[in-house]
Tab-separated table of C-alpha atoms in Angstrom:
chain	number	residue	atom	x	y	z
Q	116	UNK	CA	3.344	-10.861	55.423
Q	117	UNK	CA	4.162	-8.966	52.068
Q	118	UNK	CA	3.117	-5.091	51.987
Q	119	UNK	CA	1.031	-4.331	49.123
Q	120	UNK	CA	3.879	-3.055	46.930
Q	121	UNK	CA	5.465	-6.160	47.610
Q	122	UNK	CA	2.399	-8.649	46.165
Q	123	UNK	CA	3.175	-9.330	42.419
Q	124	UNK	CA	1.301	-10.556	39.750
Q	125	UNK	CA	1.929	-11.950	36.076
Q	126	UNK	CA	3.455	-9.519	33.401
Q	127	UNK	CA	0.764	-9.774	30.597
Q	128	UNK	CA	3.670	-10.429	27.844
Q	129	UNK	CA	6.143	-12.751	28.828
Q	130	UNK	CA	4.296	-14.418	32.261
Q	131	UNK	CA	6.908	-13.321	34.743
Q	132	UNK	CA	6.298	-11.647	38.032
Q	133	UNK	CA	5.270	-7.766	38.467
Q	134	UNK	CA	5.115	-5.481	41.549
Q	135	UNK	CA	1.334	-4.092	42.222
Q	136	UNK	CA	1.505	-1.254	44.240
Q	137	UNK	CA	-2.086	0.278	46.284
Q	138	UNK	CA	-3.097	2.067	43.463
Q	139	UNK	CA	-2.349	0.031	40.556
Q	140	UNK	CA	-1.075	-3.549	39.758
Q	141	UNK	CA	1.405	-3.439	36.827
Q	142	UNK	CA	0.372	-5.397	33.788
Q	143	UNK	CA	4.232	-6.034	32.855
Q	144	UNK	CA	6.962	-6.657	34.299
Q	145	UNK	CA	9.344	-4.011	32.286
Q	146	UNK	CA	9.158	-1.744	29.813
Q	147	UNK	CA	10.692	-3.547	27.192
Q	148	UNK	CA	7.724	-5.868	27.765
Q	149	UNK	CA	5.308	-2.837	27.295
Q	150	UNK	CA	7.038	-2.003	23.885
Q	151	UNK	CA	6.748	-5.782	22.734
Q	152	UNK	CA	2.697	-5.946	23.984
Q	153	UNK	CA	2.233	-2.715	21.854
Q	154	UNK	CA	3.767	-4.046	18.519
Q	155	UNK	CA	2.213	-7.063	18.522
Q	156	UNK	CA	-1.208	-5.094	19.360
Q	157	UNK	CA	-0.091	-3.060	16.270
Q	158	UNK	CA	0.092	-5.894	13.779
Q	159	UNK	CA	-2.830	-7.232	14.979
Q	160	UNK	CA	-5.947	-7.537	12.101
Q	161	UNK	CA	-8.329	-5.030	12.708
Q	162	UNK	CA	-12.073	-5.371	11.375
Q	163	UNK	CA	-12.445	-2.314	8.823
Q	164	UNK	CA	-15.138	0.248	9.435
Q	165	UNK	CA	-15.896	0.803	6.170
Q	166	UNK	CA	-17.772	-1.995	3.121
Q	167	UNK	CA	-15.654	-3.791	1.047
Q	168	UNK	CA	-16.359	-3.084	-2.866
Q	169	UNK	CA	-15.994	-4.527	-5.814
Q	170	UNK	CA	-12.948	-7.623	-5.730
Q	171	UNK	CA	-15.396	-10.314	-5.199
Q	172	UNK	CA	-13.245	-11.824	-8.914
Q	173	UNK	CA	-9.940	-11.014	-7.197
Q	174	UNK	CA	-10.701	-12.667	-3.804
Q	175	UNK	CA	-11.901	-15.953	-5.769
Q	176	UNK	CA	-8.810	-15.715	-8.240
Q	177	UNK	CA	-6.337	-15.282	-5.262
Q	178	UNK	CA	-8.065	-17.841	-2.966
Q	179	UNK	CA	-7.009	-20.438	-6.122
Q	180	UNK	CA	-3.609	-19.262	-5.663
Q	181	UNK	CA	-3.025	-20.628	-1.736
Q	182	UNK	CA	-0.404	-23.169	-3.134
Q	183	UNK	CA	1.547	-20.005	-3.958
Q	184	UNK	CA	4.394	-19.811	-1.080
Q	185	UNK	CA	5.283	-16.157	-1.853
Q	186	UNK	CA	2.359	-14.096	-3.595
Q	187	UNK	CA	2.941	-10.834	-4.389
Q	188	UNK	CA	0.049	-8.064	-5.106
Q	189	UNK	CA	1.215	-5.551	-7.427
Q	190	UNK	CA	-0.084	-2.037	-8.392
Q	191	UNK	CA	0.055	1.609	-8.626
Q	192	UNK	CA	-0.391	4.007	-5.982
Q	193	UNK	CA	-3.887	4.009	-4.257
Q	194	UNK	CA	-5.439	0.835	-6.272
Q	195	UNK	CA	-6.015	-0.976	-2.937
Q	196	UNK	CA	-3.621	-3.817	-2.568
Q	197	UNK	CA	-3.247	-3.645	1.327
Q	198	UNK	CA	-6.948	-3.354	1.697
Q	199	UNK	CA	-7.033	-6.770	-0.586
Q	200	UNK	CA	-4.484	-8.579	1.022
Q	201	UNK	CA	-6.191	-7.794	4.146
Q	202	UNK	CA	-9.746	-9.400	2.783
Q	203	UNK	CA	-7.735	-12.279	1.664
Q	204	UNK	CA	-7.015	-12.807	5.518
Q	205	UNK	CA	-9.776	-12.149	7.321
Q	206	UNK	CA	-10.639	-14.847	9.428
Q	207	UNK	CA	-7.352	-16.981	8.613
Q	208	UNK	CA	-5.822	-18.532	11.618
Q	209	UNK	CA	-2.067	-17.754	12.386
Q	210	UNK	CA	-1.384	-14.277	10.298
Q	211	UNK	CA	0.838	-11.998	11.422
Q	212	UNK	CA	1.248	-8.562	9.548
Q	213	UNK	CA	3.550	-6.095	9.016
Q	214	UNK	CA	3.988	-2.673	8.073
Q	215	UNK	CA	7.136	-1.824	6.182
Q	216	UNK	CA	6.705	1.579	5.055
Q	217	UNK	CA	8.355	3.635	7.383
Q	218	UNK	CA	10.843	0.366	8.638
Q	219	UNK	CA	14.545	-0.302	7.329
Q	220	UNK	CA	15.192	-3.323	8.801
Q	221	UNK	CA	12.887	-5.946	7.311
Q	222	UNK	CA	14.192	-8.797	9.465
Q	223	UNK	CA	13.551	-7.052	12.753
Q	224	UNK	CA	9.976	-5.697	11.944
Q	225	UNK	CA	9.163	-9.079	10.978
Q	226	UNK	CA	10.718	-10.651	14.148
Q	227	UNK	CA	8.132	-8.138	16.252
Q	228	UNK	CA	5.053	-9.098	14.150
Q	229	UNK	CA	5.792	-12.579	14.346
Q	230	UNK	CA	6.169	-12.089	18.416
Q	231	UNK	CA	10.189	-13.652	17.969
Q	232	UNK	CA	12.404	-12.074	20.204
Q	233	UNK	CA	15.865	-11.632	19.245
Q	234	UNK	CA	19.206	-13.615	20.306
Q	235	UNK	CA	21.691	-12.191	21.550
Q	236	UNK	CA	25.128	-12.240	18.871
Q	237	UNK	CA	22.505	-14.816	16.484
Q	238	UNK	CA	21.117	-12.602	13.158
Q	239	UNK	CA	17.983	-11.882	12.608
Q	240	UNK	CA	17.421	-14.128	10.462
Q	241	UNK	CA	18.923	-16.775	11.661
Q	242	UNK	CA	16.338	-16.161	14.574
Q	243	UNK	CA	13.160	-16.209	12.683
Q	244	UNK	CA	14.352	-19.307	10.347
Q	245	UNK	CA	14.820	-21.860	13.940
Q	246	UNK	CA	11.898	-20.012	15.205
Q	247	UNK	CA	9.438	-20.228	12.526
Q	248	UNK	CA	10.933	-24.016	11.292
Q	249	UNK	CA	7.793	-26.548	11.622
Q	250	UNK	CA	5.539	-23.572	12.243
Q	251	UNK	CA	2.460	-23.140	10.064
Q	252	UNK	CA	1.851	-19.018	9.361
Q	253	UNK	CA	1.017	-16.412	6.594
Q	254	UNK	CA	3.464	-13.387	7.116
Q	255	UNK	CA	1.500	-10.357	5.548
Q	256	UNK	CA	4.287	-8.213	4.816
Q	257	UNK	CA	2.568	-4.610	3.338
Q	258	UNK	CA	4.414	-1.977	1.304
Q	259	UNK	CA	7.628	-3.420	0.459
Q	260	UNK	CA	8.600	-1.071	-2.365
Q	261	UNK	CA	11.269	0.961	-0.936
Q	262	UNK	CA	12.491	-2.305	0.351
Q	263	UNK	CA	12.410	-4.794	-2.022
Q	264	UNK	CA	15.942	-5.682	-1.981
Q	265	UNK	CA	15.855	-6.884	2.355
Q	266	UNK	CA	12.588	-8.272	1.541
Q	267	UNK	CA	14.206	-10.477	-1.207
Q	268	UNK	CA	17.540	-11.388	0.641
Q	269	UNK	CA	14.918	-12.229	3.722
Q	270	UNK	CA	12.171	-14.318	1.984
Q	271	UNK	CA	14.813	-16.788	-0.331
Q	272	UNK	CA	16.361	-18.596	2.714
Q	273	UNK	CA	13.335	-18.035	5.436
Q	274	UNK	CA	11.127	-19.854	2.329
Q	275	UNK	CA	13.644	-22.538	1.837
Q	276	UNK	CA	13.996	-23.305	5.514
Q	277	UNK	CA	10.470	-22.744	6.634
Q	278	UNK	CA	8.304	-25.116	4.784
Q	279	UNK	CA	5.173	-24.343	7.005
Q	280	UNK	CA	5.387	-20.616	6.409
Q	281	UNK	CA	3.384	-18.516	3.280
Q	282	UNK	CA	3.870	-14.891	2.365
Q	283	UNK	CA	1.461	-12.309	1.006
Q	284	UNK	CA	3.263	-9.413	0.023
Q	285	UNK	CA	1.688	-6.246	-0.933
Q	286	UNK	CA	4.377	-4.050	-3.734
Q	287	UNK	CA	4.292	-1.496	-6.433
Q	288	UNK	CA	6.780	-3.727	-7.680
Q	289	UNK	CA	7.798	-7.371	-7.537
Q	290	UNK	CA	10.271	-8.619	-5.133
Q	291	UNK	CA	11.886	-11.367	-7.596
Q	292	UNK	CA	12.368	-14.269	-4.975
Q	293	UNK	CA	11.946	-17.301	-7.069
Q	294	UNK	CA	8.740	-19.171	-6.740
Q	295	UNK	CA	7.050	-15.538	-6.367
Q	296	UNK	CA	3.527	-15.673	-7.887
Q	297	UNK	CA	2.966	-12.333	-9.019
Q	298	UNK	CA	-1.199	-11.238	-9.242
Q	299	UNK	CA	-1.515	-7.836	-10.558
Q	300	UNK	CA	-3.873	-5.793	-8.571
Q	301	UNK	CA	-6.075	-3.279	-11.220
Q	302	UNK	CA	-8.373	-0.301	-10.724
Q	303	UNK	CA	-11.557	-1.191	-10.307
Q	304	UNK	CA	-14.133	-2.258	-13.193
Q	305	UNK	CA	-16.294	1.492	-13.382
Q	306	UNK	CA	-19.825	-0.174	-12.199
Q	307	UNK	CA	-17.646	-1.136	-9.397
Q	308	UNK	CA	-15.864	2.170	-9.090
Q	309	UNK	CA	-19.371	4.099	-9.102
Q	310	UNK	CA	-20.701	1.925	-6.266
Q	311	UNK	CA	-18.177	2.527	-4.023
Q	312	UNK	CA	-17.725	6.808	-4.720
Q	313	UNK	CA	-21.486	6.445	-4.192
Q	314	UNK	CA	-21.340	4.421	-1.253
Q	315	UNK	CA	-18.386	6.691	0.303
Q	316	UNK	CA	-20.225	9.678	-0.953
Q	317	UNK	CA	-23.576	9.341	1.525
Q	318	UNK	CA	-21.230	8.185	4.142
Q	319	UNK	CA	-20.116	11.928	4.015
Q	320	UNK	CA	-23.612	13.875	3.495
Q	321	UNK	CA	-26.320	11.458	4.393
Q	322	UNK	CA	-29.594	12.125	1.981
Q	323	UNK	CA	-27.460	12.834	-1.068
Q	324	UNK	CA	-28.767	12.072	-4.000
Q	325	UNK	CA	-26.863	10.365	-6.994
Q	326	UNK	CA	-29.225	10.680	-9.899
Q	327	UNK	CA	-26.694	11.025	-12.814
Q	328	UNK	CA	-24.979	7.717	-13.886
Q	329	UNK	CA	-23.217	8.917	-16.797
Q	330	UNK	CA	-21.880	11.950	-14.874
Q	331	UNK	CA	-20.671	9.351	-11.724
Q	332	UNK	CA	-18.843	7.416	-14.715
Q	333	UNK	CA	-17.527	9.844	-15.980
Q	334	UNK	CA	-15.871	11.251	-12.857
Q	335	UNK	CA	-14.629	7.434	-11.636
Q	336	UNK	CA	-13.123	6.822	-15.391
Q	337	UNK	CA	-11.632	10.313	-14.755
Q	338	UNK	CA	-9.753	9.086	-11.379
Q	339	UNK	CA	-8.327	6.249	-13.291
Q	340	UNK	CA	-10.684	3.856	-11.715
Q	341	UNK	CA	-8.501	4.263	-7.974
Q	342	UNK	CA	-9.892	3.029	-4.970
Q	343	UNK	CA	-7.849	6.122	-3.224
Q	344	UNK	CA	-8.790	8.580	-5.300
Q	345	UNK	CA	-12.672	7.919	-5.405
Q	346	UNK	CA	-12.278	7.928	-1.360
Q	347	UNK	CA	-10.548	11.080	-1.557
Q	348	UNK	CA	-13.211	12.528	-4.059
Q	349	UNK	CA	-16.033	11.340	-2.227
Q	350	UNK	CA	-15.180	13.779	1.085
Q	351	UNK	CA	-15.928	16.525	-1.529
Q	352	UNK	CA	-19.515	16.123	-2.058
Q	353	UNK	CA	-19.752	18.222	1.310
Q	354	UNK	CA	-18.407	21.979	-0.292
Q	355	UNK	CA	-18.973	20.672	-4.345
Q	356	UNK	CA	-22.187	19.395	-6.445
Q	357	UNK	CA	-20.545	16.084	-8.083
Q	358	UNK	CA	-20.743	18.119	-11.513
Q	359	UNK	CA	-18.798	20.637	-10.588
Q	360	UNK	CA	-16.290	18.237	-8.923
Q	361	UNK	CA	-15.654	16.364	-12.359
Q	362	UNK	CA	-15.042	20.006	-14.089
Q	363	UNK	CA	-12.303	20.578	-11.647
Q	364	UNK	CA	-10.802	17.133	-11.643
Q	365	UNK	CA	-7.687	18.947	-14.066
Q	366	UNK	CA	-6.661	19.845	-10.140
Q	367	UNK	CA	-7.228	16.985	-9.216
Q	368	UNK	CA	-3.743	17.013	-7.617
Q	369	UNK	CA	-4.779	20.173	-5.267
Q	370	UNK	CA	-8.274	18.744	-4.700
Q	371	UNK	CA	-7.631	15.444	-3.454
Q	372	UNK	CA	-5.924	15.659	-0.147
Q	373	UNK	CA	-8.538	15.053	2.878
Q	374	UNK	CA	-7.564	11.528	3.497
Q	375	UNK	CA	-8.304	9.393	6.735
Q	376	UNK	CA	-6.438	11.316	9.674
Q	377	UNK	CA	-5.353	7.908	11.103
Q	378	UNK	CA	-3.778	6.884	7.592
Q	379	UNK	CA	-0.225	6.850	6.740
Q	380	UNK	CA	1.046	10.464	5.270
Q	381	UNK	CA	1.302	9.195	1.803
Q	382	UNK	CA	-2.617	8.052	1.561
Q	383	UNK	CA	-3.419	11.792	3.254
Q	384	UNK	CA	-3.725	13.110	-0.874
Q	385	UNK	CA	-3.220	11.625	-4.427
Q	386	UNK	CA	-0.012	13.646	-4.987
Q	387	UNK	CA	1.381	11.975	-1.660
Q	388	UNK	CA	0.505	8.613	-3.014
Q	389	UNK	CA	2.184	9.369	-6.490
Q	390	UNK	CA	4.921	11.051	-4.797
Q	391	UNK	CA	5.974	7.705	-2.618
Q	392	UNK	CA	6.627	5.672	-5.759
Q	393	UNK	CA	8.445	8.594	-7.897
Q	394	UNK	CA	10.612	9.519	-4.946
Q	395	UNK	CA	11.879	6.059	-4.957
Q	396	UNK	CA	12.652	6.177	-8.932
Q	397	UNK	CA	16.778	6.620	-9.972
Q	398	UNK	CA	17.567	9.972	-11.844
Q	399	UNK	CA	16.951	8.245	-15.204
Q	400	UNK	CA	13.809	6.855	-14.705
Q	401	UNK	CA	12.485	10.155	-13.031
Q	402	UNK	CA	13.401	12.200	-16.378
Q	403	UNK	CA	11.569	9.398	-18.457
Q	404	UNK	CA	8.518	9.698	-16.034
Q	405	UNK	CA	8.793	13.410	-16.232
Q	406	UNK	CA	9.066	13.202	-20.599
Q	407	UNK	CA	6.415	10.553	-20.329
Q	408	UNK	CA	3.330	13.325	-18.971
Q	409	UNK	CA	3.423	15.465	-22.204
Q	410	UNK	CA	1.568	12.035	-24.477
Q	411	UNK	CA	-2.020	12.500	-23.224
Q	412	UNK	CA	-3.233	9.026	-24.332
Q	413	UNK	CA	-0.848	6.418	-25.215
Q	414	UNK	CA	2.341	6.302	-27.201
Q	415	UNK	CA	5.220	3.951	-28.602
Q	416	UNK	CA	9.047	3.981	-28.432
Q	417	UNK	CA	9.798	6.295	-31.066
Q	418	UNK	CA	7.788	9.059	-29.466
Q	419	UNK	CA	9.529	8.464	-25.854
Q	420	UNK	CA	12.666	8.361	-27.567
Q	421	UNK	CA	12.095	11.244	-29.083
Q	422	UNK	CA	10.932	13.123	-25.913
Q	423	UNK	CA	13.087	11.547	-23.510
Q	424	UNK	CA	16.431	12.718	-25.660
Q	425	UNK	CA	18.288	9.246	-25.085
Q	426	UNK	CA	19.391	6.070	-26.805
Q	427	UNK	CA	16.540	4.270	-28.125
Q	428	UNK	CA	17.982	1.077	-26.124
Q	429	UNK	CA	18.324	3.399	-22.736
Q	430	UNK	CA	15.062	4.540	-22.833
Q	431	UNK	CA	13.124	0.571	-23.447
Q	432	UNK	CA	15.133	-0.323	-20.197
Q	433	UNK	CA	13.761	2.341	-18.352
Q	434	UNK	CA	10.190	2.329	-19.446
Q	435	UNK	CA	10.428	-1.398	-18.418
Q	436	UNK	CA	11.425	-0.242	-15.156
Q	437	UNK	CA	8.299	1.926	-15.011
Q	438	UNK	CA	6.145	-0.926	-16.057
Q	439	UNK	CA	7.890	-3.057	-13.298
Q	440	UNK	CA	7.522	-0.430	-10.675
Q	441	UNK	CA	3.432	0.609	-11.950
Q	442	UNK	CA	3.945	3.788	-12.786
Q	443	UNK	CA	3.549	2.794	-16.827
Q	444	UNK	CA	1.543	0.536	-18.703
Q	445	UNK	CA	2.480	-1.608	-21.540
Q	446	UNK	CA	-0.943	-1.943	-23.331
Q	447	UNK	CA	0.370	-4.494	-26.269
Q	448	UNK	CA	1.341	-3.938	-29.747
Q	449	UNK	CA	4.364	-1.823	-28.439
Q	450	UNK	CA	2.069	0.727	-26.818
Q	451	UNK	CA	2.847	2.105	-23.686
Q	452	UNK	CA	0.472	4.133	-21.581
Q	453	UNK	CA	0.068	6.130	-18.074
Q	454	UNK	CA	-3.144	6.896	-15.565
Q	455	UNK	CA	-4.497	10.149	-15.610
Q	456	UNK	CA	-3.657	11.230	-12.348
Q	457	UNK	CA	0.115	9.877	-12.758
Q	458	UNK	CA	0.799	11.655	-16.247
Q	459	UNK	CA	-0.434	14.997	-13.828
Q	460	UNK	CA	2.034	14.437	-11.208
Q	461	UNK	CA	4.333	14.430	-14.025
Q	462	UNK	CA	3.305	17.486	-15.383
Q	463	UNK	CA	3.823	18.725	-12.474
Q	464	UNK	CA	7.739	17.919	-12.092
Q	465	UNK	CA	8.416	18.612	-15.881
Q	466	UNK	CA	6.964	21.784	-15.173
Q	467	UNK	CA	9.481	22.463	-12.354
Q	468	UNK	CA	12.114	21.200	-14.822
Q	469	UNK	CA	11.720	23.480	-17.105
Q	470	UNK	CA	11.046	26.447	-14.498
């Protein structure tokens, strides 16, 4: 007759037998299993706590898009593409998610989302493509900017091979795999914008009152419209009347930074957010950004040429790569043209610059 520590049960991951001891019975059977249950609990959906404003038009848009084998949501910092790629999915059978902000190998994190274990002396890749051929999934793969290269070299041959498998990619800037459908992701129309600050608002000081509409527009037009940054204004209402809150929005830098405390570092504050995608810019394009924050509305080439100090054909290539990466916008008839909150950040390196 077995001893207690002897009876064994089924390891909650991969089925095999596990020792239960008097006190406990062990739920897997090592603790590589343990590590493997946890991921995959990771990249599990999670129902949000908080309402959903304002993309009812995206949703429908994107929803006529499902044909799309790689679609890729593109935006600046803080407009809300994760949260919308994460609406798009709700309910959907067979999605598997992944975070890729703080991963360097692509392949891998995708292998642990999808629940693929790897093969000993086989790649990655090579791993996922037999695994996934025949299988019918949407791989939500969120913040690929500071990978867009791996994701690219990933997605080409794991499309071509995997005819049963979609992507939804979340970006600040597109991956160019071919076949990408690209869906640019924009701040929020202001009647929208003012819903949810108000909405966010009373969820900090229950009983506020919001009697001003033209001083709530005012403020949302002055956060560029950003999902983020109403969120981040809305704690405020707490210490500042939302009056005074719009006269102080110059700061808006120094001001903003009581994010979630379960969110990733760079939603904690605005200037975190900005930071993320200017980190992640090559010398040239930082000193363009940097030029770029002294033009307080928008501007052409000859007055970035002028600022910027280069060739007038250097600097169009790298206020395209702005525009690519969403830290510029090209507003037609050769008009280019920044958010608010981005031509601060700006300010705020130029100012170091020149210090």
């Amino acid at each position: 007759m077995r001893s207690m520590a002897e009876q064994v049960g089924t390891c909650a991951t991969c089925g095999a037998a596990t020792a239960t001891s008097r006190r406990r019975h062990a739920r897997y059977c090592s603790n590589a299993c343990r590590q493997r249950a946890y991921r995959q609990r990771v990249s599990e959906p999670v129902t949000a706590l908080d309402s959903f404003i304002g993309r009812d038009d995206e949703l429908s848009r994107l929803k006529g898009l499902s044909d799309a084998r790689l679609l890729t949501l593109v935006g600046p910092a803080g407009v809300g593409k994760t949260r919308l790629a994460k609406e798009l999915t709700s309910g959907q059978a067979g999605v598997a998610r992944v975070e890729l902000a703080s991963v360097s190998n692509v392949a891998r994190a995708c292998a642990t989302a999808l629940g693929i274990g790897e093969v000993t002396r086989e790649p990655v890749l090579s791993t996922l493509v037999r695994a996934l051929t025949g299988r019918t999934t949407v791989l939500v793969m969120d913040n690929c900017e500071h990978v867009v290269g791996e994701c690219a070299a990933l997605l080409e041959p794991l499309l071509l091979g995997c005819p049963g498998v979609r992507v939804i990619a979340t970006s600040r800037e597109p991956l160019r795999v071919p076949g990408e459908a690209l869906f640019a992701v924009q701040p929020l129309p202001i009647t929208c914008a003012v819903e949810l600050f108000a909405d966010r608002a009373r969820a900090n000081q229950l009983g506020l009152r919001l009697d001003d509409p033209e001083v709530l527009a005012a403020l949302c037009m002055r956060l560029d419209r950003l999902p983020l940054a109403i969120e981040l204004a809305a704690r405020l209402v707490t210490v500042l009347p939302v009056r005074e809150l719009l006269a102080r929005l110059d700061d808006r830098l120094e001001l903003l930074n009581r994010g979630n405390r379960t969110a990733a570092e760079r939603h904690q504050s605005l200037r975190a957010a900005i930071a993320w995608s200017y980190g992640r810019l090559s010398a040239d394009e930082q000193h363009v950004f940097r030029c770029l924050s002294s033009f307080p509305g928008d501007f052409g080439l000859d007055l970035a040429v002028a600022a910027c100090d280069l060739p007038s054909d250097r600097v169009l290539a790298l206020l395209s790569a702005l525009v690519a990466k969403s830290l510029l916008t090209f507003s037609g008839a050769g008009r280019f043209e920044q958010l608010e909150s981005v031509r601060l950040y700006g300010r705020e390196r130029l100012a170091e610059q020149v210090n």
